[in-house]
Coordinates of N, CA and C in Angstrom, one line a residue:
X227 N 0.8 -1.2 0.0 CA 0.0 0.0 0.0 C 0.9 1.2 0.0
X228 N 0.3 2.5 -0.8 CA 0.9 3.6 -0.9 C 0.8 4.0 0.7
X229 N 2.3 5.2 0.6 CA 2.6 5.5 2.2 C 2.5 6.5 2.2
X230 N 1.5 7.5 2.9 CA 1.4 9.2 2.9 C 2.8 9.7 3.4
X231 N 3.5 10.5 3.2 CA 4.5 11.1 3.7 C 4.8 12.3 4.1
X232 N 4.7 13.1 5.2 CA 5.0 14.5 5.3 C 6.0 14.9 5.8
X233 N 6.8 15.8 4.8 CA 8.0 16.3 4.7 C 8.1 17.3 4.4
X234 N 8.6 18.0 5.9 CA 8.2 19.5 6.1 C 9.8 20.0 6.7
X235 N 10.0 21.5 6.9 CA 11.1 21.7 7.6 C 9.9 22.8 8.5
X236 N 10.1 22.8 10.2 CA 9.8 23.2 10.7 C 10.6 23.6 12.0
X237 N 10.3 24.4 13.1 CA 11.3 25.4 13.8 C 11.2 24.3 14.8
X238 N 12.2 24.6 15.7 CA 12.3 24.2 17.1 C 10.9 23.9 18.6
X239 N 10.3 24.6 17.8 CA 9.0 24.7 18.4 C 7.9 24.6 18.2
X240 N 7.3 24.2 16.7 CA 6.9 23.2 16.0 C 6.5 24.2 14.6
X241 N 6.6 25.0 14.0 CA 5.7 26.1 13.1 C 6.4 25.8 11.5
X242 N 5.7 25.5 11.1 CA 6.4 25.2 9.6 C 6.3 27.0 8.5
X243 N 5.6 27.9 9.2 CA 6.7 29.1 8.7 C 6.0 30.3 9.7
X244 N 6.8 31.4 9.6 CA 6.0 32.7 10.1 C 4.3 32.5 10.0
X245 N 3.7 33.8 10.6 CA 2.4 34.2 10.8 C 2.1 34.1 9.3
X246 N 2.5 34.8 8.9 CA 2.7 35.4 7.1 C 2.3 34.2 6.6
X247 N 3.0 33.0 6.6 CA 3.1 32.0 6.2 C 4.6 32.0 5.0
X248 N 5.2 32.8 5.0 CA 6.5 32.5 4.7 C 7.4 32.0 5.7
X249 N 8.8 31.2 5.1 CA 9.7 30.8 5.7 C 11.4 30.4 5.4
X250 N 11.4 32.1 5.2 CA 13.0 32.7 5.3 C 13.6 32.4 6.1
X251 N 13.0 31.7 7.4 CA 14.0 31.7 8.4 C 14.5 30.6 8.8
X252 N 14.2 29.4 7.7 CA 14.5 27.8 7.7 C 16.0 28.3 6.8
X253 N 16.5 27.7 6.8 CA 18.1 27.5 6.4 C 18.2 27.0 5.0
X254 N 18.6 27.2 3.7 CA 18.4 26.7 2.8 C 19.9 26.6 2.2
X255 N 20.8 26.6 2.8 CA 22.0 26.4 2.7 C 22.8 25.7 3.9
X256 N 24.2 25.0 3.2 CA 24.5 23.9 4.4 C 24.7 22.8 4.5
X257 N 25.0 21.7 5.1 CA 25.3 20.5 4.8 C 24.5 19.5 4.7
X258 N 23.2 20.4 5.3 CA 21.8 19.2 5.0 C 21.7 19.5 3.9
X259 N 22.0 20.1 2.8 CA 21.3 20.5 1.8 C 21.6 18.9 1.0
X260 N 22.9 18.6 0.9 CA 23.2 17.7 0.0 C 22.4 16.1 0.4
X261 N 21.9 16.2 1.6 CA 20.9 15.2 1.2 C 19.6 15.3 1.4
X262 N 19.3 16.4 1.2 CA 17.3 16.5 0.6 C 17.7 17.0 -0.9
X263 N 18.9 17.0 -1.2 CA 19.1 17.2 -3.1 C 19.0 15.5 -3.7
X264 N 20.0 15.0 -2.4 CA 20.1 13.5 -2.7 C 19.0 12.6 -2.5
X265 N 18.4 12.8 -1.5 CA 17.8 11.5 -1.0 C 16.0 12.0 -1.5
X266 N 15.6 13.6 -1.4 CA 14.5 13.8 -1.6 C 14.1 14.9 -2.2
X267 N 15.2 14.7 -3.6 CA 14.6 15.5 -4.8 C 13.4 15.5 -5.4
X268 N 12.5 14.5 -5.1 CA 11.0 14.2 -5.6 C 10.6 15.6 -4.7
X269 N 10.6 15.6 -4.0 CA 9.7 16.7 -3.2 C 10.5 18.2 -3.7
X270 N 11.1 18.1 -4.5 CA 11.3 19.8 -5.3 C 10.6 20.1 -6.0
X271 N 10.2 21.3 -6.0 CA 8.9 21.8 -7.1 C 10.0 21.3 -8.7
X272 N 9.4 21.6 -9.5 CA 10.2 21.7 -11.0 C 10.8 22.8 -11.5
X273 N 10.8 23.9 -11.0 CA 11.6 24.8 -11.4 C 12.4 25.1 -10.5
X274 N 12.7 24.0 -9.2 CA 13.6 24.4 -8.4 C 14.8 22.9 -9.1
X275 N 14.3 22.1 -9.6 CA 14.4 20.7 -10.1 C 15.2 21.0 -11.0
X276 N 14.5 22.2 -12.2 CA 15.6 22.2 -13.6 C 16.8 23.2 -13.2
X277 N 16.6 24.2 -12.3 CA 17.1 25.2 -11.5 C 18.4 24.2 -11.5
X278 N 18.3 23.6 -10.9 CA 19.9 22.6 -10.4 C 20.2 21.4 -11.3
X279 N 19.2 21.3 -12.5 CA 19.5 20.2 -13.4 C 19.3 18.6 -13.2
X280 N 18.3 18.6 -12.1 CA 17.9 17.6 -11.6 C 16.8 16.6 -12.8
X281 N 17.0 15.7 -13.4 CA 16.3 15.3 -14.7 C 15.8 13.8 -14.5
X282 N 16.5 13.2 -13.5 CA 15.7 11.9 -13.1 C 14.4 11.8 -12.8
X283 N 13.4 10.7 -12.6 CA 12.3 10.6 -12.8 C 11.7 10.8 -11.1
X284 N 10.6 10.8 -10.7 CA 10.5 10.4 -9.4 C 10.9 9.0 -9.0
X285 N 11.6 8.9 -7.6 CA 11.6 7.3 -7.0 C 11.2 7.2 -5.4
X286 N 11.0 8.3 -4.8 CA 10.5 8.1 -3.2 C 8.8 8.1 -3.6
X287 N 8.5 9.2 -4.4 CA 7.1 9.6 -4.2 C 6.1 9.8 -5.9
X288 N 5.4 9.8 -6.1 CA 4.6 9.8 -7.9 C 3.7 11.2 -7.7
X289 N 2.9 10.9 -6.5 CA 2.0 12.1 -6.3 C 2.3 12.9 -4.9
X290 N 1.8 14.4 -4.9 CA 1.8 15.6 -3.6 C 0.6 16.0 -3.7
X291 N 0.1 16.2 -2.8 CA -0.8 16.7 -2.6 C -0.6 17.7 -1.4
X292 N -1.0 19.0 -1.8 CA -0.6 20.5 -0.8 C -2.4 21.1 -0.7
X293 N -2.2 21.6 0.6 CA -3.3 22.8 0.6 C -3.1 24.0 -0.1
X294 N -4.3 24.9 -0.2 CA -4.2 25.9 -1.5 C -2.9 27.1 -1.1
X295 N -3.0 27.0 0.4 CA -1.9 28.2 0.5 C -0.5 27.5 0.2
X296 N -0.4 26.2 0.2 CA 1.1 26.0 -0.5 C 1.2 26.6 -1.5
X297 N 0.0 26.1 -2.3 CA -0.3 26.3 -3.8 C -0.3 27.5 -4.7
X298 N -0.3 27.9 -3.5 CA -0.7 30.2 -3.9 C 0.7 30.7 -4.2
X299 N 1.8 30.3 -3.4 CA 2.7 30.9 -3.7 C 3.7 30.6 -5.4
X300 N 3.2 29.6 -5.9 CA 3.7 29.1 -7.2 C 2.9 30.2 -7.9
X301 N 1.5 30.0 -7.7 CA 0.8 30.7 -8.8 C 1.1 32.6 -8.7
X302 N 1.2 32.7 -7.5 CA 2.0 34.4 -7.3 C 2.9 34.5 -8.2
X303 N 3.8 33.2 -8.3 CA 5.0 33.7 -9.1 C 4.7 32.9 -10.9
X304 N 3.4 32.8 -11.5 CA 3.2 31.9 -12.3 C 3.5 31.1 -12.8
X305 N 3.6 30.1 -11.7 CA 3.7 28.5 -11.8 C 2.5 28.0 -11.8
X306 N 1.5 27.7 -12.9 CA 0.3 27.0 -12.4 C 0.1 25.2 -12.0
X307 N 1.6 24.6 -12.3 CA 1.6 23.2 -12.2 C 3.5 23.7 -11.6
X308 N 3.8 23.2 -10.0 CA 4.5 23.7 -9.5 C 5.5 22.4 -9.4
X309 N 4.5 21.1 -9.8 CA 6.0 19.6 -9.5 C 5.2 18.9 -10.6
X310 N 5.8 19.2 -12.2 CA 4.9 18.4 -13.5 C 5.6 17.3 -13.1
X311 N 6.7 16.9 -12.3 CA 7.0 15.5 -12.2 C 6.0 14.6 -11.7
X312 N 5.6 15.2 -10.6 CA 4.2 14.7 -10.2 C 2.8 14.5 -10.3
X313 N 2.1 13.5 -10.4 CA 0.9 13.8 -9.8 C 0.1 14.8 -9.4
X314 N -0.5 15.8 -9.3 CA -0.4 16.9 -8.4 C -2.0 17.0 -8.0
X315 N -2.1 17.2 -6.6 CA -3.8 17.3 -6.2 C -3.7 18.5 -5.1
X316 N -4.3 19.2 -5.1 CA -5.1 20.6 -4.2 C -6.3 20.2 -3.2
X317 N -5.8 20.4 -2.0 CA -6.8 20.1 -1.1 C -7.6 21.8 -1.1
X318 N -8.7 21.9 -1.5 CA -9.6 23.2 -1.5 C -11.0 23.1 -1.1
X319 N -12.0 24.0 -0.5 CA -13.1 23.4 -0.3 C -14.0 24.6 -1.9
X320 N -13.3 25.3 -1.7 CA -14.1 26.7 -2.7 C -12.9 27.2 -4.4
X321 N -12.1 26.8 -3.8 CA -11.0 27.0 -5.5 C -11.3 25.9 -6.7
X322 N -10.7 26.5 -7.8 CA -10.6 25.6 -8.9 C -9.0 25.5 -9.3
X323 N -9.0 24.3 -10.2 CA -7.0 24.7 -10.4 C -7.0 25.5 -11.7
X324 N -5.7 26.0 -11.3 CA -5.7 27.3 -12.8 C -4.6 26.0 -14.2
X325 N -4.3 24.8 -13.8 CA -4.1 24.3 -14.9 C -4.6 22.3 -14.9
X326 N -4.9 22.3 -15.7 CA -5.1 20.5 -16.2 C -4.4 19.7 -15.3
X327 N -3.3 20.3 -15.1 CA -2.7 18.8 -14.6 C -2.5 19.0 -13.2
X328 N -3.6 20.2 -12.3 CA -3.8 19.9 -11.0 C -5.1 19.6 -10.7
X329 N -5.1 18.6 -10.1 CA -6.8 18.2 -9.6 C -6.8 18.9 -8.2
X330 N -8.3 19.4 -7.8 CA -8.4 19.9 -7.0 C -9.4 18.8 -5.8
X331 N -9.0 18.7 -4.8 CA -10.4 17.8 -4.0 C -10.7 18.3 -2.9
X332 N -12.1 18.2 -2.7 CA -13.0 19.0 -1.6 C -12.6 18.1 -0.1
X333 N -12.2 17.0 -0.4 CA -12.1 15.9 0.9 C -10.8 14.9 1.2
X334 N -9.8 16.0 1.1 CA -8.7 15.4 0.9 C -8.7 13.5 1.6
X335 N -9.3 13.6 3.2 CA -8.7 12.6 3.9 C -9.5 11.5 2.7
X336 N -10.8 11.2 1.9 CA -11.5 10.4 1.2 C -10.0 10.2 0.2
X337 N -9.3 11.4 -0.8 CA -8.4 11.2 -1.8 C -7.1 10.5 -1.3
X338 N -6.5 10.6 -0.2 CA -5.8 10.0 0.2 C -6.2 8.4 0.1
X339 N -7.1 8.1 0.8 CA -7.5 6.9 0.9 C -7.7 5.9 -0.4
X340 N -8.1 6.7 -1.6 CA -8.6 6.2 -2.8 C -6.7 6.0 -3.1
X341 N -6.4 7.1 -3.0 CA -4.9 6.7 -3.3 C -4.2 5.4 -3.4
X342 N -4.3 5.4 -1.9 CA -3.3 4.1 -1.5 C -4.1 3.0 -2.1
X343 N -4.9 3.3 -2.2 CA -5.6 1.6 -3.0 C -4.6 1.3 -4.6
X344 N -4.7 2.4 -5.3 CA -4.1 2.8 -5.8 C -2.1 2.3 -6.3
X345 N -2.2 2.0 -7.3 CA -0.8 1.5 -7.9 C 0.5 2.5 -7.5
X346 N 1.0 2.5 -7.3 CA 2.4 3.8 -7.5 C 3.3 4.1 -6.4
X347 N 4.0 4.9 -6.4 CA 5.1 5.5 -5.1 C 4.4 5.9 -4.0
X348 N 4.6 6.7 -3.4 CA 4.3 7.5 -1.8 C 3.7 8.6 -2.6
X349 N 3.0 8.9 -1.6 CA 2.2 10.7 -1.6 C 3.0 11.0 -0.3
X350 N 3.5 12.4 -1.4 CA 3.8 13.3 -0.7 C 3.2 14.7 -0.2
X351 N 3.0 14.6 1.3 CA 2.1 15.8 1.9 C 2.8 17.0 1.7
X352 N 2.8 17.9 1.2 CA 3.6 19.3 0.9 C 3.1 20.2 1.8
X353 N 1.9 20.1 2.6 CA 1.5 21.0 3.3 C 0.1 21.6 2.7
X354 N -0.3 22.2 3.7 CA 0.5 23.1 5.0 C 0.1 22.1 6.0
X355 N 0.3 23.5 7.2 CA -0.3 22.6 8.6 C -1.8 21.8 9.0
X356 N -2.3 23.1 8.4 CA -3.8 22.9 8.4 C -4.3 21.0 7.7
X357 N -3.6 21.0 6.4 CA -4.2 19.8 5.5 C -3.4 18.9 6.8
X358 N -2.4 19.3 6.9 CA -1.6 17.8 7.6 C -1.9 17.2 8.9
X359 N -3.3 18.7 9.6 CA -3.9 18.6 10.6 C -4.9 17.6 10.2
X360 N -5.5 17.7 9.5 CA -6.9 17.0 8.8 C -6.2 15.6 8.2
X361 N -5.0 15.3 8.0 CA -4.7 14.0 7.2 C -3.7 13.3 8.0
X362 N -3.9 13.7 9.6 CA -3.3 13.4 11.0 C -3.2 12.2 11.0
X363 N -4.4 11.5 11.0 CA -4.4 9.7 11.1 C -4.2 9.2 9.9
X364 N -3.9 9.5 8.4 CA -3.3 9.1 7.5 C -1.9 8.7 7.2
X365 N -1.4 9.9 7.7 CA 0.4 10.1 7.6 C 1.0 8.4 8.4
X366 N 1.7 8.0 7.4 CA 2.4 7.0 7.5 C 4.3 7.1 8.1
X367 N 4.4 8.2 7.6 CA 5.4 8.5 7.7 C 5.8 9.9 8.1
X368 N 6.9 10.5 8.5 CA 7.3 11.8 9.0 C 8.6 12.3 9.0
X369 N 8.8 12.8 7.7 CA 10.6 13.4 7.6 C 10.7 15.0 7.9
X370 N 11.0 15.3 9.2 CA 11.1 16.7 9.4 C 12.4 17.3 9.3
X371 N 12.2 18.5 8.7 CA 13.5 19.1 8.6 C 13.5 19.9 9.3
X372 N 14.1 20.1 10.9 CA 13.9 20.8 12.2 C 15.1 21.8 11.8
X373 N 14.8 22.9 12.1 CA 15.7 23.8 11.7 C 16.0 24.6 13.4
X374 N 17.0 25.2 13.1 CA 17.7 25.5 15.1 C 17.4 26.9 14.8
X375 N 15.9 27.1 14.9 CA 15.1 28.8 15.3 C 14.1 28.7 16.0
X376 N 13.3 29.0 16.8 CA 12.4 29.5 17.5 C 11.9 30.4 16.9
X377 N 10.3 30.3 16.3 CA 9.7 31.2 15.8 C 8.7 32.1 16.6
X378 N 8.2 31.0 17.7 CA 7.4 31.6 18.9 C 5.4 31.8 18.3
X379 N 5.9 31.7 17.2 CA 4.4 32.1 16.7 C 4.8 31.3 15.0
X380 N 3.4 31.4 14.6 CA 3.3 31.1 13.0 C 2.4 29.5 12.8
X381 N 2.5 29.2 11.5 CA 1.8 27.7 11.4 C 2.2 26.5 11.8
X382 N 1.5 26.4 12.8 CA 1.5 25.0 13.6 C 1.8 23.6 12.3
X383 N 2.6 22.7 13.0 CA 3.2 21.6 11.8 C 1.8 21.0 12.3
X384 N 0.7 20.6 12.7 CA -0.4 20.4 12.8 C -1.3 21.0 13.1
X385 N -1.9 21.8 12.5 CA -3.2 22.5 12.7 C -4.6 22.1 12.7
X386 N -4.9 22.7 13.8 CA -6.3 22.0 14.1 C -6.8 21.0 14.1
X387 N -6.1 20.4 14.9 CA -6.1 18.6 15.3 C -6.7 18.8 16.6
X388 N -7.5 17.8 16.9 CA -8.0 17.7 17.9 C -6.9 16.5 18.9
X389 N -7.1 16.5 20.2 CA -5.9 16.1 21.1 C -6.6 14.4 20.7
X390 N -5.3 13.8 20.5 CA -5.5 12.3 20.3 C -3.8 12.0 20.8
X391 N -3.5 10.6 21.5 CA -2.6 9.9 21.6 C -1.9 9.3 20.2
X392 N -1.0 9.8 19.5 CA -0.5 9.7 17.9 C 0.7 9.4 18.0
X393 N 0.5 8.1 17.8 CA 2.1 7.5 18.1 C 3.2 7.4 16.8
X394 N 4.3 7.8 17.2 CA 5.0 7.5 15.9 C 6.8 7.3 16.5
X395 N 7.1 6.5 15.5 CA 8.6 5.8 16.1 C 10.4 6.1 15.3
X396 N 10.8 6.5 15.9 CA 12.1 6.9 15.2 C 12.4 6.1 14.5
X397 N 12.8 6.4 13.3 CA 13.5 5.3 12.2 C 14.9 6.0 11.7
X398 N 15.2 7.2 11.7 CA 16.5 7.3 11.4 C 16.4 9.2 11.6
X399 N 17.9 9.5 12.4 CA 17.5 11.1 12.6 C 18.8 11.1 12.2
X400 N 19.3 12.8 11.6 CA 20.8 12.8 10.8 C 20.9 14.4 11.8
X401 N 22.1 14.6 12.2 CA 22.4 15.9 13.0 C 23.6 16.5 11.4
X402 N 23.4 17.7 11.4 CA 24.3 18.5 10.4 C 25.0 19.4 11.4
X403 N 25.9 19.8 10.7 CA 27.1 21.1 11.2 C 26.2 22.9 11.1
X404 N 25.5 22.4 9.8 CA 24.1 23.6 9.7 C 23.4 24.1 11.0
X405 N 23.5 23.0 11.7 CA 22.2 23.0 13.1 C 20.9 22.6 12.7
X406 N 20.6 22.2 11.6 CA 19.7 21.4 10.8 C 19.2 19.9 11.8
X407 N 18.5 19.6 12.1 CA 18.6 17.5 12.3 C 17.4 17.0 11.2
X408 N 17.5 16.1 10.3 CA 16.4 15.6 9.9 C 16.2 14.5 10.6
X409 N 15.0 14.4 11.2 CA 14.5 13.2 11.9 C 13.1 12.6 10.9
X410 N 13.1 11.1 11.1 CA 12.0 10.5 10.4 C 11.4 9.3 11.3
X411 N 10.3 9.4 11.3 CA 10.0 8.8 11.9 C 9.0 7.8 11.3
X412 N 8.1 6.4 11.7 CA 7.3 5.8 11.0 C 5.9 5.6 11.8
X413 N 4.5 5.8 11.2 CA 3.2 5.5 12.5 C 3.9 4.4 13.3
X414 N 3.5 4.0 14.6 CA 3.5 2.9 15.1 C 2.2 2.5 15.8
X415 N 2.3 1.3 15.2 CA 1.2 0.1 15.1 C 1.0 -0.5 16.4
X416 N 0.0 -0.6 16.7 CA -0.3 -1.2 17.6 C -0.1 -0.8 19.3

């Protein structure tokens, strides 16, 4: 079965970006860099992808699916299909997509599920907090890229989750010289 995946970089204190909903203040230089180029280039938009000449096919993940404010910032800068590598689906209750090759769905946690029935790679959650709140008991997996700031405020890496016991198990964490750690974790069963 397909494995939901969210893979986010978020602060010390859990906020995956400012109030604003930007996040300049995540590190994008540094020695973690060389392995989210390496190990999780699927999850680069495409013009960050040809930007560095990255031309291989997807192999962690086939589909992402983001809420619309991920989604807003591609189309600000007119990108209307922001990862053609992928799949691409829009969690929206009221938008339409501005190109063909993004589907948009009113019920994400239902599209998830139809997913994994589904033939292919991993879905990748791109965000934001809010969807990853709502697709809480889905997420199979968890690659955070914790960054060494304190934001104090901004979007919660889970939004609007209601308080549940949500277990999940270290499977491999990497410390950098950056002050970066990526830790990953997997649900745990039972």
């Amino acid at each position: 079965m397909r494995e939901l995946i969210y893979y986010v970089a978020t602060s010390l204190d859990g906020y995956i970006a400012a109030p604003d909903g930007t996040w300049g203040a995540f590190l994008d230089e540094g020695d973690h860099m060389a392995v989210l180029l390496d190990e999780y280039a699927d999850m680069l938009p495409g013009h960050v992808r040809g930007a560095l000449g990255i031309t291989a096919g997807p192999t962690l993940v086939d589909t992402v699916i983001m809420g619309w404010n991920t989604y807003t910032p591609a189309l600000d800068a007119g990108i209307v299909s922001p990862y053609p590598h992928l799949r691409q689906i829009v969690a929206s209750r009221s938008r339409s997509s501005a190109s063909p090759d993004v589907a948009v769905t009113t019920d994400p946690v239902a599209t998830v599920r139809t997913l994994r029935c589904e033939g292919g790679g991993g879905i990748y959650l791109a965000g934001g907090g809010a969807l990853a709140g709502a697709l809480i008991d889905e997420i199979d997996r968890l690659v955070l890229k914790i960054n060494p700031v304190v934001l104090g405020d901004g979007i919660p890496l889970f939004g609007g989750t209601s308080y549940a016991d949500r277990r999940f198990r270290p499977t491999r964490t990497r410390a950098f010289d950056s002050g970066v750690v990526i830790a990953e974790y997997a649900r745990a069963v039972g």
